[in-house]
Amino acid sequence: MEHIDTPTAPSSPAPLRTRTSRSTRAEHRARAELLVAELHRMAAGTDNPAERASLRRSADSLIRLATAYRP
């Protein structure tokens, strides 16, 4: 009878950075643009002026944050 080696699980999991693929700059930018568009859409759809202003500030903050991380 032939012996078949079965793979064994590693003793400790690989660090997260090696197990997942990294997002590209284009993907980050696309996500940020999508979030900003969604915040603007939500702001346009509310009748509450305070909520509208809050959503617009959130969109502006996201834009500033994304701009700060540009290479």
Tab-separated table of N, CA, C and O in Angstrom:
chain	number	residue	atom	x	y	z
A	1	MET	N	0.834	-1.171	0.000
A	1	MET	CA	0.000	0.000	0.000
A	1	MET	C	0.882	1.238	0.000
A	1	MET	O	1.872	1.303	0.708
A	2	GLU	N	0.492	2.211	-0.783
A	2	GLU	CA	1.289	3.425	-0.966
A	2	GLU	C	0.906	4.465	0.090
A	2	GLU	O	-0.269	4.667	0.396
A	3	HIS	N	1.902	5.136	0.637
A	3	HIS	CA	1.657	6.189	1.632
A	3	HIS	C	1.482	7.531	0.917
A	3	HIS	O	2.292	7.895	0.077
A	4	ILE	N	0.419	8.262	1.270
A	4	ILE	CA	0.164	9.573	0.667
A	4	ILE	C	0.331	10.630	1.742
A	4	ILE	O	-0.317	10.571	2.781
A	5	ASP	N	1.226	11.572	1.481
A	5	ASP	CA	1.413	12.673	2.425
A	5	ASP	C	0.258	13.653	2.304
A	5	ASP	O	-0.128	14.048	1.207
A	6	THR	N	-0.269	14.043	3.437
A	6	THR	CA	-1.322	15.054	3.434
A	6	THR	C	-0.740	16.340	3.975
A	6	THR	O	0.073	16.324	4.902
A	7	PRO	N	-1.112	17.443	3.385
A	7	PRO	CA	-0.573	18.718	3.867
A	7	PRO	C	-1.080	19.008	5.275
A	7	PRO	O	-2.211	18.684	5.621
A	8	THR	N	-0.226	19.579	6.062
A	8	THR	CA	-0.615	19.944	7.416
A	8	THR	C	-0.764	21.455	7.485
A	8	THR	O	-0.150	22.201	6.731
A	9	ALA	N	-1.597	21.883	8.402
A	9	ALA	CA	-1.803	23.318	8.589
A	9	ALA	C	-0.557	23.918	9.215
A	9	ALA	O	0.123	23.260	10.011
A	10	PRO	N	-0.225	25.147	8.854
A	10	PRO	CA	0.947	25.784	9.468
A	10	PRO	C	0.719	25.947	10.965
A	10	PRO	O	-0.411	26.061	11.432
A	11	SER	N	1.785	25.961	11.727
A	11	SER	CA	1.667	26.057	13.175
A	11	SER	C	1.127	27.418	13.611
A	11	SER	O	0.444	27.526	14.611
A	12	SER	N	1.399	28.455	12.858
A	12	SER	CA	0.833	29.769	13.154
A	12	SER	C	0.404	30.397	11.831
A	12	SER	O	1.056	30.211	10.809
A	13	PRO	N	-0.717	31.122	11.849
A	13	PRO	CA	-1.185	31.710	10.594
A	13	PRO	C	-0.226	32.768	10.079
A	13	PRO	O	0.489	33.415	10.840
A	14	ALA	N	-0.209	32.922	8.780
A	14	ALA	CA	0.641	33.945	8.164
A	14	ALA	C	0.113	35.320	8.545
A	14	ALA	O	-1.076	35.492	8.797
A	15	PRO	N	0.987	36.310	8.620
A	15	PRO	CA	0.515	37.670	8.910
A	15	PRO	C	-0.532	38.098	7.887
A	15	PRO	O	-0.498	37.688	6.732
A	16	LEU	N	-1.443	38.925	8.333
A	16	LEU	CA	-2.549	39.358	7.486
A	16	LEU	C	-2.061	40.001	6.197
A	16	LEU	O	-2.613	39.772	5.137
A	17	ARG	N	-1.002	40.760	6.242
A	17	ARG	CA	-0.539	41.467	5.056
A	17	ARG	C	-0.082	40.512	3.948
A	17	ARG	O	-0.072	40.871	2.798
A	18	THR	N	0.290	39.276	4.312
A	18	THR	CA	0.708	38.344	3.273
A	18	THR	C	-0.450	37.487	2.783
A	18	THR	O	-0.361	36.881	1.742
A	19	ARG	N	-1.544	37.428	3.552
A	19	ARG	CA	-2.668	36.598	3.168
A	19	ARG	C	-3.672	37.334	2.286
A	19	ARG	O	-4.429	36.707	1.580
A	20	THR	N	-3.724	38.632	2.358
A	20	THR	CA	-4.685	39.390	1.564
A	20	THR	C	-3.954	40.219	0.526
A	20	THR	O	-2.818	40.635	0.727
A	21	SER	N	-4.621	40.452	-0.577
A	21	SER	CA	-4.000	41.294	-1.591
A	21	SER	C	-4.175	42.751	-1.203
A	21	SER	O	-5.146	43.130	-0.560
A	22	ARG	N	-3.245	43.540	-1.604
A	22	ARG	CA	-3.297	44.961	-1.270
A	22	ARG	C	-4.122	45.704	-2.298
A	22	ARG	O	-4.087	45.384	-3.472
A	23	SER	N	-4.870	46.678	-1.845
A	23	SER	CA	-5.668	47.495	-2.751
A	23	SER	C	-4.759	48.472	-3.483
A	23	SER	O	-3.792	48.983	-2.923
A	24	THR	N	-5.088	48.738	-4.702
A	24	THR	CA	-4.307	49.687	-5.479
A	24	THR	C	-4.789	51.100	-5.187
A	24	THR	O	-5.853	51.310	-4.612
A	25	ARG	N	-3.988	52.051	-5.591
A	25	ARG	CA	-4.384	53.456	-5.420
A	25	ARG	C	-5.672	53.747	-6.161
A	25	ARG	O	-6.530	54.473	-5.675
A	26	ALA	N	-5.824	53.165	-7.335
A	26	ALA	CA	-7.042	53.382	-8.119
A	26	ALA	C	-8.266	52.853	-7.376
A	26	ALA	O	-9.327	53.477	-7.390
A	27	GLU	N	-8.108	51.710	-6.706
A	27	GLU	CA	-9.225	51.148	-5.938
A	27	GLU	C	-9.572	52.037	-4.746
A	27	GLU	O	-10.741	52.269	-4.455
A	28	HIS	N	-8.544	52.552	-4.070
A	28	HIS	CA	-8.784	53.465	-2.948
A	28	HIS	C	-9.515	54.716	-3.433
A	28	HIS	O	-10.460	55.183	-2.797
A	29	ARG	N	-9.043	55.251	-4.534
A	29	ARG	CA	-9.659	56.465	-5.070
A	29	ARG	C	-11.107	56.201	-5.483
A	29	ARG	O	-11.993	57.005	-5.207
A	30	ALA	N	-11.350	55.071	-6.123
A	30	ALA	CA	-12.703	54.723	-6.550
A	30	ALA	C	-13.627	54.572	-5.340
A	30	ALA	O	-14.774	55.042	-5.367
A	31	ARG	N	-13.126	53.944	-4.270
A	31	ARG	CA	-13.940	53.800	-3.060
A	31	ARG	C	-14.250	55.153	-2.439
A	31	ARG	O	-15.373	55.412	-2.004
A	32	ALA	N	-13.240	56.011	-2.372
A	32	ALA	CA	-13.442	57.343	-1.798
A	32	ALA	C	-14.448	58.135	-2.620
A	32	ALA	O	-15.340	58.789	-2.061
A	33	GLU	N	-14.326	58.066	-3.941
A	33	GLU	CA	-15.272	58.788	-4.790
A	33	GLU	C	-16.685	58.246	-4.617
A	33	GLU	O	-17.658	59.017	-4.598
A	34	LEU	N	-16.804	56.942	-4.468
A	34	LEU	CA	-18.116	56.335	-4.258
A	34	LEU	C	-18.721	56.800	-2.934
A	34	LEU	O	-19.902	57.158	-2.866
A	35	LEU	N	-17.906	56.830	-1.890
A	35	LEU	CA	-18.397	57.278	-0.588
A	35	LEU	C	-18.790	58.749	-0.605
A	35	LEU	O	-19.816	59.137	-0.034
A	36	VAL	N	-17.998	59.568	-1.250
A	36	VAL	CA	-18.316	60.994	-1.343
A	36	VAL	C	-19.627	61.193	-2.109
A	36	VAL	O	-20.497	61.960	-1.684
A	37	ALA	N	-19.779	60.474	-3.211
A	37	ALA	CA	-21.018	60.577	-3.992
A	37	ALA	C	-22.220	60.132	-3.171
A	37	ALA	O	-23.292	60.763	-3.219
A	38	GLU	N	-22.050	59.066	-2.392
A	38	GLU	CA	-23.148	58.581	-1.550
A	38	GLU	C	-23.498	59.590	-0.464
A	38	GLU	O	-24.678	59.836	-0.181
A	39	LEU	N	-22.501	60.204	0.144
A	39	LEU	CA	-22.764	61.230	1.163
A	39	LEU	C	-23.487	62.433	0.556
A	39	LEU	O	-24.425	62.973	1.153
A	40	HIS	N	-23.079	62.847	-0.644
A	40	HIS	CA	-23.750	63.962	-1.312
A	40	HIS	C	-25.189	63.584	-1.683
A	40	HIS	O	-26.103	64.399	-1.547
A	41	ARG	N	-25.398	62.345	-2.109
A	41	ARG	CA	-26.753	61.882	-2.445
A	41	ARG	C	-27.635	61.881	-1.205
A	41	ARG	O	-28.784	62.333	-1.243
A	42	MET	N	-27.087	61.414	-0.093
A	42	MET	CA	-27.851	61.400	1.154
A	42	MET	C	-28.169	62.823	1.617
A	42	MET	O	-29.271	63.091	2.096
A	43	ALA	N	-27.212	63.734	1.476
A	43	ALA	CA	-27.432	65.127	1.866
A	43	ALA	C	-28.528	65.759	1.020
A	43	ALA	O	-29.369	66.505	1.536
A	44	ALA	N	-28.535	65.451	-0.262
A	44	ALA	CA	-29.560	66.021	-1.145
A	44	ALA	C	-30.937	65.446	-0.853
A	44	ALA	O	-31.954	66.100	-1.107
A	45	GLY	N	-30.980	64.257	-0.281
A	45	GLY	CA	-32.261	63.601	-0.046
A	45	GLY	C	-32.891	63.885	1.299
A	45	GLY	O	-33.971	63.375	1.597
A	46	THR	N	-32.246	64.677	2.134
A	46	THR	CA	-32.817	64.958	3.451
A	46	THR	C	-33.392	66.370	3.506
A	46	THR	O	-32.906	67.282	2.847
A	47	ASP	N	-34.441	66.505	4.300
A	47	ASP	CA	-35.063	67.823	4.496
A	47	ASP	C	-34.534	68.513	5.740
A	47	ASP	O	-34.809	69.688	5.956
A	48	ASN	N	-33.778	67.791	6.542
A	48	ASN	CA	-33.243	68.327	7.779
A	48	ASN	C	-31.953	69.091	7.475
A	48	ASN	O	-30.949	68.499	7.079
A	49	PRO	N	-31.952	70.424	7.679
A	49	PRO	CA	-30.755	71.224	7.353
A	49	PRO	C	-29.518	70.818	8.166
A	49	PRO	O	-28.404	70.832	7.639
A	50	ALA	N	-29.710	70.426	9.409
A	50	ALA	CA	-28.568	70.032	10.246
A	50	ALA	C	-27.954	68.723	9.726
A	50	ALA	O	-26.722	68.585	9.655
A	51	GLU	N	-28.797	67.792	9.362
A	51	GLU	CA	-28.306	66.526	8.825
A	51	GLU	C	-27.623	66.741	7.474
A	51	GLU	O	-26.586	66.151	7.194
A	52	ARG	N	-28.197	67.613	6.651
A	52	ARG	CA	-27.599	67.933	5.347
A	52	ARG	C	-26.203	68.514	5.525
A	52	ARG	O	-25.249	68.101	4.859
A	53	ALA	N	-26.074	69.448	6.453
A	53	ALA	CA	-24.772	70.072	6.711
A	53	ALA	C	-23.775	69.049	7.252
A	53	ALA	O	-22.607	69.039	6.849
A	54	SER	N	-24.236	68.155	8.120
A	54	SER	CA	-23.364	67.130	8.679
A	54	SER	C	-22.857	66.186	7.589
A	54	SER	O	-21.671	65.825	7.561
A	55	LEU	N	-23.736	65.758	6.697
A	55	LEU	CA	-23.337	64.869	5.613
A	55	LEU	C	-22.364	65.547	4.657
A	55	LEU	O	-21.398	64.928	4.200
A	56	ARG	N	-22.589	66.821	4.389
A	56	ARG	CA	-21.657	67.555	3.521
A	56	ARG	C	-20.293	67.713	4.179
A	56	ARG	O	-19.256	67.604	3.525
A	57	ARG	N	-20.290	67.974	5.494
A	57	ARG	CA	-19.009	68.068	6.217
A	57	ARG	C	-18.278	66.729	6.197
A	57	ARG	O	-17.058	66.676	6.051
A	58	SER	N	-19.040	65.652	6.327
A	58	SER	CA	-18.426	64.321	6.277
A	58	SER	C	-17.785	64.074	4.914
A	58	SER	O	-16.672	63.542	4.828
A	59	ALA	N	-18.476	64.454	3.851
A	59	ALA	CA	-17.922	64.297	2.499
A	59	ALA	C	-16.659	65.146	2.342
A	59	ALA	O	-15.648	64.673	1.808
A	60	ASP	N	-16.708	66.376	2.827
A	60	ASP	CA	-15.536	67.252	2.740
A	60	ASP	C	-14.359	66.675	3.531
A	60	ASP	O	-13.213	66.722	3.080
A	61	SER	N	-14.641	66.114	4.710
A	61	SER	CA	-13.584	65.516	5.524
A	61	SER	C	-12.964	64.319	4.824
A	61	SER	O	-11.744	64.128	4.859
A	62	LEU	N	-13.797	63.517	4.188
A	62	LEU	CA	-13.286	62.360	3.454
A	62	LEU	C	-12.393	62.798	2.299
A	62	LEU	O	-11.341	62.211	2.060
A	63	ILE	N	-12.785	63.851	1.622
A	63	ILE	CA	-11.965	64.381	0.525
A	63	ILE	C	-10.623	64.869	1.055
A	63	ILE	O	-9.570	64.577	0.485
A	64	ARG	N	-10.636	65.602	2.173
A	64	ARG	CA	-9.375	66.090	2.763
A	64	ARG	C	-8.497	64.930	3.209
A	64	ARG	O	-7.273	64.946	3.012
A	65	LEU	N	-9.090	63.902	3.793
A	65	LEU	CA	-8.327	62.747	4.227
A	65	LEU	C	-7.704	62.023	3.045
A	65	LEU	O	-6.518	61.670	3.061
A	66	ALA	N	-8.482	61.822	1.999
A	66	ALA	CA	-7.951	61.150	0.806
A	66	ALA	C	-6.838	61.973	0.157
A	66	ALA	O	-5.837	61.426	-0.304
A	67	THR	N	-6.992	63.281	0.170
A	67	THR	CA	-5.978	64.160	-0.406
A	67	THR	C	-4.686	64.111	0.407
A	67	THR	O	-3.592	64.117	-0.148
A	68	ALA	N	-4.821	64.004	1.722
A	68	ALA	CA	-3.634	63.943	2.596
A	68	ALA	C	-2.829	62.681	2.379
A	68	ALA	O	-1.608	62.680	2.552
A	69	TYR	N	-3.476	61.604	1.965
A	69	TYR	CA	-2.780	60.333	1.744
A	69	TYR	C	-2.268	60.151	0.328
A	69	TYR	O	-1.683	59.135	0.016
A	70	ARG	N	-2.471	61.139	-0.518
A	70	ARG	CA	-1.954	61.020	-1.891
A	70	ARG	C	-0.439	61.037	-1.867
A	70	ARG	O	0.168	61.780	-1.114
A	71	PRO	N	0.178	60.228	-2.697
A	71	PRO	CA	1.658	60.190	-2.709
A	71	PRO	C	2.248	61.425	-3.340
A	71	PRO	O	1.679	62.156	-4.037
